[in-house]
CSV table of C-alpha atoms in Angstrom, one decimal:
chain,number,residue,atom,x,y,z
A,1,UNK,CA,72.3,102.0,216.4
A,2,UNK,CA,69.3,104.2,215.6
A,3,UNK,CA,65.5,104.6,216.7
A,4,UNK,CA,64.5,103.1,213.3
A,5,UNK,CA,67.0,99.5,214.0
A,6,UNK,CA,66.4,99.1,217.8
A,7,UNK,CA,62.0,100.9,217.8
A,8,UNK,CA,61.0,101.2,221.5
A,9,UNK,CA,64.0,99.7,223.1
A,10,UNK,CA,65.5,103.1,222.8
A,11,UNK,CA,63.6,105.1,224.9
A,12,UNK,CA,63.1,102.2,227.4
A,13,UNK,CA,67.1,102.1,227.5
A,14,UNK,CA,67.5,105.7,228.0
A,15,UNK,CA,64.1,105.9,230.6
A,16,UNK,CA,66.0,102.6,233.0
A,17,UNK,CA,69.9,104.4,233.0
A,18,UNK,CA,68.5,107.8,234.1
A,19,UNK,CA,66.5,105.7,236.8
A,20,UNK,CA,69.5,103.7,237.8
A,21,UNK,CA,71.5,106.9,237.6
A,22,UNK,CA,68.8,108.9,240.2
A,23,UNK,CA,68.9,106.1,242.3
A,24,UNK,CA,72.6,106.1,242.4
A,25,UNK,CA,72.4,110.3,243.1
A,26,UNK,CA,69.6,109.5,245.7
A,27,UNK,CA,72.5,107.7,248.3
A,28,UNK,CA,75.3,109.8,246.8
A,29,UNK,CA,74.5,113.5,247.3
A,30,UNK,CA,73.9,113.2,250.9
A,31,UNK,CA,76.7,111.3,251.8
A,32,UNK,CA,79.1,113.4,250.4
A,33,UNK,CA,77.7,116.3,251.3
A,34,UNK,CA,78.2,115.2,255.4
A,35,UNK,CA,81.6,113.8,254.7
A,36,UNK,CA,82.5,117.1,254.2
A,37,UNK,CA,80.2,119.0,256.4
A,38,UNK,CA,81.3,116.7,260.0
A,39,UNK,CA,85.2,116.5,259.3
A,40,UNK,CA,85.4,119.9,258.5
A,41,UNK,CA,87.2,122.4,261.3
A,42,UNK,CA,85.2,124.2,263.6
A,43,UNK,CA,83.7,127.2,261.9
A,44,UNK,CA,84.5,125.4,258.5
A,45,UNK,CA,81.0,123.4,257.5
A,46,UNK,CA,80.3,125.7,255.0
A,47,UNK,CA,83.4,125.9,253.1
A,48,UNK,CA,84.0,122.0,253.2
A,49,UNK,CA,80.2,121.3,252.4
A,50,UNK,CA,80.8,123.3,249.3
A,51,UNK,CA,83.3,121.2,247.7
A,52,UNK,CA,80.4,118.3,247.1
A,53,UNK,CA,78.3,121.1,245.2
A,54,UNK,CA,81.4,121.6,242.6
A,55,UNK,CA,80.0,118.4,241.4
A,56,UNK,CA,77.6,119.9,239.6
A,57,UNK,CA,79.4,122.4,237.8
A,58,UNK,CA,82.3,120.3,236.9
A,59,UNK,CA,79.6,118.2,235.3
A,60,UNK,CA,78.1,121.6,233.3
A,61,UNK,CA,81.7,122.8,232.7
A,62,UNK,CA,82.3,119.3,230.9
A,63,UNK,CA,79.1,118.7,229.6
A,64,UNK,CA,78.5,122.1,227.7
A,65,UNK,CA,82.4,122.2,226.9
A,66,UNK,CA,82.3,118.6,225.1
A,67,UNK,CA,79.4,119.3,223.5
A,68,UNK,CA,80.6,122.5,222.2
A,69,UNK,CA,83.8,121.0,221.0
A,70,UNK,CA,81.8,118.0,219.1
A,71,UNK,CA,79.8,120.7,217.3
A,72,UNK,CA,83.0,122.0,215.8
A,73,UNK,CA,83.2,119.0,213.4
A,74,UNK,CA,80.1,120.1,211.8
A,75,UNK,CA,76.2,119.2,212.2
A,76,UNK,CA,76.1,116.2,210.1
A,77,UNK,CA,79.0,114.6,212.0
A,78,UNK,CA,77.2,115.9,215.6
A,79,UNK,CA,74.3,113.7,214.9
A,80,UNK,CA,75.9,110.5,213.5
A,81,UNK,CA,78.5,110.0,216.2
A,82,UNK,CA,79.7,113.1,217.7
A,83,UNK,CA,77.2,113.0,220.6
A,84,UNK,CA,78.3,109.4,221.7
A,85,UNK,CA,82.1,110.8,222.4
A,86,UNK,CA,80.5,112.9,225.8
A,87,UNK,CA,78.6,109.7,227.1
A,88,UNK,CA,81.3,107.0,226.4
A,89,UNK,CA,84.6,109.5,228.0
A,90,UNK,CA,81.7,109.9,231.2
A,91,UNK,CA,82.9,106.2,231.8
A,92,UNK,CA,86.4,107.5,233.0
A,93,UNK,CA,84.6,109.3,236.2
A,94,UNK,CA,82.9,106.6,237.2
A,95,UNK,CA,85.8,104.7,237.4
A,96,UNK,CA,87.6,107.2,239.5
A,97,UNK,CA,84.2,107.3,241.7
A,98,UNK,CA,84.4,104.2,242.1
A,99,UNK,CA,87.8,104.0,243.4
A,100,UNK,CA,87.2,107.2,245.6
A,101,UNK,CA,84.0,105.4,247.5
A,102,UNK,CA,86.3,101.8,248.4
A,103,UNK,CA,88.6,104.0,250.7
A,104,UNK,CA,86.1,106.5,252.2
A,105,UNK,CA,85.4,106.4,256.0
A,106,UNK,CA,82.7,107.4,258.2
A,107,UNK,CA,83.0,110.7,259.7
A,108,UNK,CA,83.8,111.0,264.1
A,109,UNK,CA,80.0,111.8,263.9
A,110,UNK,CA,79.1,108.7,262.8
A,111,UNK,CA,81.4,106.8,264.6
A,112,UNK,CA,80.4,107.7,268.1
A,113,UNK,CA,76.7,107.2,266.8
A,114,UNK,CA,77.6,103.5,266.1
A,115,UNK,CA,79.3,103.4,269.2
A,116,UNK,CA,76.7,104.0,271.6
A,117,UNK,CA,73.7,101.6,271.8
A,118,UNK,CA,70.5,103.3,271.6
A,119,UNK,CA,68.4,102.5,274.7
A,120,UNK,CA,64.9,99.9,273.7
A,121,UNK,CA,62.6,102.8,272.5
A,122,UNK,CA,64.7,105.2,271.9
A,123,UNK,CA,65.6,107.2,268.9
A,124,UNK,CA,67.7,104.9,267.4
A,125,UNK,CA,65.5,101.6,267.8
A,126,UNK,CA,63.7,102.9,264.5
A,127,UNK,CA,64.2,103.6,260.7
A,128,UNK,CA,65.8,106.8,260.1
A,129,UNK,CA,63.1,107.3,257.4
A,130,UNK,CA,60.6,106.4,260.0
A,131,UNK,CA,61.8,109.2,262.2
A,132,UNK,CA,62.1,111.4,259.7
A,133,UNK,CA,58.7,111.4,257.8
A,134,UNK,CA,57.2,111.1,261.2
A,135,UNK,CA,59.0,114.0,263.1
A,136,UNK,CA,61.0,116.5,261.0
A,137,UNK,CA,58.9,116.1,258.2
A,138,UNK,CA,58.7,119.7,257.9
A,139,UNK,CA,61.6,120.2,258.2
A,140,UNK,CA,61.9,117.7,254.9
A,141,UNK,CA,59.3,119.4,253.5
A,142,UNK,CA,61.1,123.7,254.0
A,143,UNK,CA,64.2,121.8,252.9
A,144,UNK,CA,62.5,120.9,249.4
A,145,UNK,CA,61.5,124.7,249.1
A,146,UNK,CA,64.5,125.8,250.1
A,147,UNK,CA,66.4,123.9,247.6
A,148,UNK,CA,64.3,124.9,244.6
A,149,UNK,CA,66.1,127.3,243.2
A,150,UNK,CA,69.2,125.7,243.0
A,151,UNK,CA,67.4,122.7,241.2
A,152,UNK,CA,65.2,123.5,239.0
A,153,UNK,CA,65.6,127.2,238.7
A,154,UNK,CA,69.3,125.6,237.4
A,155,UNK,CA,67.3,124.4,234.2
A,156,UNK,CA,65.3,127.3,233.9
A,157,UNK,CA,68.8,129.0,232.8
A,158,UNK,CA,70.4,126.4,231.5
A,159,UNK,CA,68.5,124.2,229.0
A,160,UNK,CA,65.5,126.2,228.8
A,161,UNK,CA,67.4,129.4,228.0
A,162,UNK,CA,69.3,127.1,225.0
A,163,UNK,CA,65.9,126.0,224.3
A,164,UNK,CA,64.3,129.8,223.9
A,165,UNK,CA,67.5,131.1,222.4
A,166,UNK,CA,67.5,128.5,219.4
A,167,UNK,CA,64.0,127.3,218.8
A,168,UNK,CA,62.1,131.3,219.5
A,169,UNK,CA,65.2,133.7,218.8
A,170,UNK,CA,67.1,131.6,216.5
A,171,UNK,CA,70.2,132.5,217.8
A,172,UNK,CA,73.5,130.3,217.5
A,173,UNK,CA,73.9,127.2,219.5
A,174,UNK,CA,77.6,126.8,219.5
A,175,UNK,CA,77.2,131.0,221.1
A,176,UNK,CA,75.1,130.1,223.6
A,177,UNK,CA,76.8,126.8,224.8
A,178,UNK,CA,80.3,128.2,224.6
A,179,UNK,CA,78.4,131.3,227.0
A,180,UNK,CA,77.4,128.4,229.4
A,181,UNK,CA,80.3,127.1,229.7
A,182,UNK,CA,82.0,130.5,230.6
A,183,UNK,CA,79.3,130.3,233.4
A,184,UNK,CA,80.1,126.8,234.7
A,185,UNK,CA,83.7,128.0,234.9
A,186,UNK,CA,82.5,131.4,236.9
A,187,UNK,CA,80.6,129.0,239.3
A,188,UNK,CA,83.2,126.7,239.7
A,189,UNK,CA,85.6,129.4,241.3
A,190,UNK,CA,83.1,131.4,242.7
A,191,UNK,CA,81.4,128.7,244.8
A,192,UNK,CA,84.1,127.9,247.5
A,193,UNK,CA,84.8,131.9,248.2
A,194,UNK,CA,80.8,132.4,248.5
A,195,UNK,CA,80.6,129.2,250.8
A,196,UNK,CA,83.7,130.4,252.6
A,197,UNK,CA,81.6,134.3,253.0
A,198,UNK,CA,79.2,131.6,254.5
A,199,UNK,CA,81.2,130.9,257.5
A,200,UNK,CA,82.2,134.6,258.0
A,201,UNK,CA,78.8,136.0,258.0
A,202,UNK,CA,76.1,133.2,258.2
A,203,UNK,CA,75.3,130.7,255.2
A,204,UNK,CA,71.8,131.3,255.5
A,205,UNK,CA,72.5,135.1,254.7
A,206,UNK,CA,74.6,134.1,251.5
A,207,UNK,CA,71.6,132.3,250.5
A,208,UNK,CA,69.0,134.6,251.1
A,209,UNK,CA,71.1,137.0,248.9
A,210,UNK,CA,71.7,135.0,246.4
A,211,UNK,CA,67.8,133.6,246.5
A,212,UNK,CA,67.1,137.7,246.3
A,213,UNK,CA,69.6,138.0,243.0
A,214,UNK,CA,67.6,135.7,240.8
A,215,UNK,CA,64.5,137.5,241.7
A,216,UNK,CA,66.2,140.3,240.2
A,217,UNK,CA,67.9,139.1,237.3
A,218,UNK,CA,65.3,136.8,236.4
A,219,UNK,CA,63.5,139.3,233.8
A,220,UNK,CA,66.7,140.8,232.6
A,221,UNK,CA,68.1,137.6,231.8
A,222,UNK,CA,65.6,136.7,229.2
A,223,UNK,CA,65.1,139.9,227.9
A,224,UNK,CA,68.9,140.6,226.9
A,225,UNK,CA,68.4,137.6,224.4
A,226,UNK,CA,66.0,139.3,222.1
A,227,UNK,CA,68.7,141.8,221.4
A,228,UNK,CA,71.0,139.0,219.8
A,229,UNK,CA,74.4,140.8,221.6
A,230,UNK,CA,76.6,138.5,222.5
A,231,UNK,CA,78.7,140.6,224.8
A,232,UNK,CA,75.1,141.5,226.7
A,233,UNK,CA,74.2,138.1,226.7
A,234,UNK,CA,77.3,136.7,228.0
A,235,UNK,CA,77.2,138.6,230.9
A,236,UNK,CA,73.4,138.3,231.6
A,237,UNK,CA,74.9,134.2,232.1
A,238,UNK,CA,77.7,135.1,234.0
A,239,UNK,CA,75.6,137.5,236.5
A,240,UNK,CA,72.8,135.3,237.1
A,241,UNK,CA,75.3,132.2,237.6
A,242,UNK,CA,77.1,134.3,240.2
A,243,UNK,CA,74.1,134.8,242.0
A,244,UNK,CA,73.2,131.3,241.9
A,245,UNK,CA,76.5,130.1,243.1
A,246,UNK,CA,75.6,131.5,246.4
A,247,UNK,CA,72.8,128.8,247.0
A,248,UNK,CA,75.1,125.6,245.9
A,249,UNK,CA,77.6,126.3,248.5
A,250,UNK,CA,76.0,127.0,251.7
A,251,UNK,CA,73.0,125.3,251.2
A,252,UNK,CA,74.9,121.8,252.1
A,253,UNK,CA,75.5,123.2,255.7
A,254,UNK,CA,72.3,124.5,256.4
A,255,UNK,CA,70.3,121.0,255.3
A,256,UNK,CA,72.5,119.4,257.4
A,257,UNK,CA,72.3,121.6,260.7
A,258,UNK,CA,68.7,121.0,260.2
A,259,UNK,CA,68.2,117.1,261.3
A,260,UNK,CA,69.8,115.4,264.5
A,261,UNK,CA,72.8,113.6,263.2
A,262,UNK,CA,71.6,110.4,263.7
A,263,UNK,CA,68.9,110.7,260.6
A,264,UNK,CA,70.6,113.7,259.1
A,265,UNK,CA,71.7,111.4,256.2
A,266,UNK,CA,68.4,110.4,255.1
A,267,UNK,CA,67.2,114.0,255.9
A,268,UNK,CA,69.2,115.5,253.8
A,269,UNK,CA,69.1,113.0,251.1
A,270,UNK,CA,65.2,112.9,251.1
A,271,UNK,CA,65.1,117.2,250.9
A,272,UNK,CA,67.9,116.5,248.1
A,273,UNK,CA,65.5,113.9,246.2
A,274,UNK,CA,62.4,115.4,246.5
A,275,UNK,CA,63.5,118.5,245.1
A,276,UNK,CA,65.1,117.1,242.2
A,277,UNK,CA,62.0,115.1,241.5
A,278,UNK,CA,59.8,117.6,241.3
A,279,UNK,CA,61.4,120.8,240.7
A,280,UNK,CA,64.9,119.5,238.5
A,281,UNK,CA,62.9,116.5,236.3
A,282,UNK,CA,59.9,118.9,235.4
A,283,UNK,CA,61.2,122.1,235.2
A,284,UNK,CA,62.3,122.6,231.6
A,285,UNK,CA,58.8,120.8,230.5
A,286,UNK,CA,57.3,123.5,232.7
A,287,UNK,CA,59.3,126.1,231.5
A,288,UNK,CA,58.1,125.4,228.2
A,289,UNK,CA,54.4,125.0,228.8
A,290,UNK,CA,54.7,128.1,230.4
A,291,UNK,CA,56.1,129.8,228.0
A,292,UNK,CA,53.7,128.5,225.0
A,293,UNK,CA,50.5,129.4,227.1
A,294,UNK,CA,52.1,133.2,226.0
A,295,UNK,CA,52.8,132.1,222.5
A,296,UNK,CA,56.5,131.8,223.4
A,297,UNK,CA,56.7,135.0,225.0
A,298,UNK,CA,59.9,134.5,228.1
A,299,UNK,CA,58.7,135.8,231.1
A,300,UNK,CA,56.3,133.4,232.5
A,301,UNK,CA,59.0,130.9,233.1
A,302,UNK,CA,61.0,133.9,234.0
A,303,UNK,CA,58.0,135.2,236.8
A,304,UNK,CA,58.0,131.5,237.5
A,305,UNK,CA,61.5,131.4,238.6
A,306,UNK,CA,61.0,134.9,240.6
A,307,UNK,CA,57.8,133.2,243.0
A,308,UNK,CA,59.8,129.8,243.7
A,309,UNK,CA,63.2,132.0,244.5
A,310,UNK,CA,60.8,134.3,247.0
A,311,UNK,CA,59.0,131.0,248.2
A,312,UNK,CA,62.6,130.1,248.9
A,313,UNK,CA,63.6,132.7,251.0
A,314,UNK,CA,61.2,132.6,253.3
A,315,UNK,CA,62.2,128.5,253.7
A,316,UNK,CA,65.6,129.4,254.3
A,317,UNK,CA,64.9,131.5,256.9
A,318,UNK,CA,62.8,128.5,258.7
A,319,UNK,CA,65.5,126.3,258.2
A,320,UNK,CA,67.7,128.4,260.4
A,321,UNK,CA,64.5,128.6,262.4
A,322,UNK,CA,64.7,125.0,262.9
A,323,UNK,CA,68.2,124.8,263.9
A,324,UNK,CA,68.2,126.9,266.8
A,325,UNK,CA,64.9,125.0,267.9
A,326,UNK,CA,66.9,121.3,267.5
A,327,UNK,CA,70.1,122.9,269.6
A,328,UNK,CA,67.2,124.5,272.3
A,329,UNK,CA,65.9,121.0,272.8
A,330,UNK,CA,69.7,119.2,272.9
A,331,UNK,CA,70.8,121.9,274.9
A,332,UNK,CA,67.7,121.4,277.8
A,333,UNK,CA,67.6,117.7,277.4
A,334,UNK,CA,71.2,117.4,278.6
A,335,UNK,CA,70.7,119.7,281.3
A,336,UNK,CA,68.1,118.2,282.4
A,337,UNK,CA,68.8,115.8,285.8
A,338,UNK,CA,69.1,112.6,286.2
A,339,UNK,CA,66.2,111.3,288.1
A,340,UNK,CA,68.0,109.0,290.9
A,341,UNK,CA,65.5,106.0,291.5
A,342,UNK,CA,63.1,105.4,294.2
A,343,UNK,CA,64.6,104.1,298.0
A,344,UNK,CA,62.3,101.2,297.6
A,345,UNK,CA,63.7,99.9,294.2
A,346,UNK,CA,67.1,100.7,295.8
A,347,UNK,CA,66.4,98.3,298.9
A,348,UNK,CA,64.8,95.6,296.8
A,349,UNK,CA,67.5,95.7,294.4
A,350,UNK,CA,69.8,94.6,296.7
């Protein structure tokens, strides 16, 4: 069924499944991500956290790799009904989602929570999105920041790089989305190892460094496509999705050490969706505007990149900022005594 048979029921179709789908994300990302994160072993949040972020480039190693494969039946055949095959074989992961989410349990964390009844007034006597907009909201808000990079700066070299390679340089599609692929694959076995350097050394150091590699190869990246070599191109992809690894992995760990467990899941999830909102949804648009207020020259998306990947530095380094200030506050609030009550409520009380 095409545009010209269904008119403006095609974009309305396509405009309400991405909606359902970030809605679906919007409970999804969080909760796996602290599955993970508070049944992990002790000194192991990192490592476990990062085996939610392979999501993401299982989804780019599949995507890019089925789309490549239906572009070897030719262009004609691509566009008639080759680009249907990737959407209708998705189906199979949703059933196995599906079954994954009927036998998944809450974490100890979460079950001690439930356990305990929150005194009238306390914490727990209001909406964990209450709480959070009304008490961590900068932490929310540093969280967004933080997460930038790995969003949108993910579509900067992704589908705007295909977008500048074909459209500006002219170079081959099929080249480019076979080098893509070859970059998924490197960030699907590089994650893990990064997230595990994580819990040896700090997560928030693996991520400043990795933040501090895209600043670097954010120029290079763009300007090895003008020279059409595949080899150099290749590895421009491979470097600069190395670098990027290091913020998919850790960055689970650190969101969550940043909100008190009992709102951590909305926390997290709000950081998550925010992000994605703003950064992920507009950033190839932006990338493009960018680049046409240049007359399609690549580094103002590129400089973009660069500012959002320093901004996110410094928002790392809060985040670990605000952690040790949460655990300062636990930490004196159970030492703090017990006052015993007055000798006169004591008599009349009994």
């Amino acid at each position: 069924m095409t545009y010209a048979q269904v008119g403006a029921l095609s974009p309305i179709l396509l405009i309400t499944l991405r909606l359902v789908q970030g809605i679906a994300i919007g409970g999804e990302w969080g909760g796996a991500v602290l599955i993970a994160v508070e049944n992990a072993p002790k000194g192991r949040a990192t490592f476990f956290g990062s085996f939610a972020q392979l999501g993401s480039s299982v989804g780019a190693l599949l995507s890019t790799g089925a789309f490549s494969l239906m572009n070897l039946f030719g262009s004609e055949a691509f566009h008639s009904w080759g680009w249907r095959v990737p959407f209708l074989a998705s189906s199979i992961l949703v059933v196995i989602g599906l079954v994954v989410r009927t036998k998944l349990e809450d974490s100890p964390v979460m079950d001690d929570i439930h356990a305990s009844k929150p005194a009238p007034g306390g914490s727990g006597s209001r909406l964990p999105v209450t709480e959070v907009l009304t008490k961590d909201w900068k932490t929310v808000l540093v969280g967004v920041f933080a997460l930038a990079t790995a969003t949108g700066g993910y579509y900067v070299v992704t589908s705007y790089l295909l977008s500048y390679g074909t459209d500006e340089l002219h170079l081959s599609e099929s080249m480019l989305l076979n080098g893509l692929s070859l970059a998924a694959f490197l960030e699907l076995v590089v994650t893990p190892f990064l997230a595990l350097l994580g819990d040896r050394i700090g997560a928030h150091r693996v991520v400043v460094a990795g933040l501090t590699g895209v600043v670097l190869l954010s120029l290079p990246q763009f300007m090895v496509m003008g020279t059409g070599s595949v080899v150099l191109i290749y590895l421009s992809m491979l470097a600069m999705r190395l670098v990027m690894s290091a913020l998919y992995g850790p960055i689970a760990a650190i969101l969550a050490d940043g909100f008190a467990p009992h709102v951590r899941y909305t926390g997290i999830s709000l950081s998550y969706q925010i992000c994605n909102m703003i950064f992920a949804g507009f950033a190839p648009v932006t990338a493009v505007w960018l680049s046409s207020l240049a007359g399609g020259a690549y580094w103002p998306p590129a400089v973009a990149l660069m500012v959002v990947s320093v901004i996110g530095i410094w928002c790392t380094l809060r985040l670990r900022t605000y952690h040790r200030l949460r655990l300062t506050a636990e930490s004196a609030a159970a030492a703090r005594p017990v006052s015993p009550l007055p000798t006169a409520a004591v008599t009349s009380g009994s």
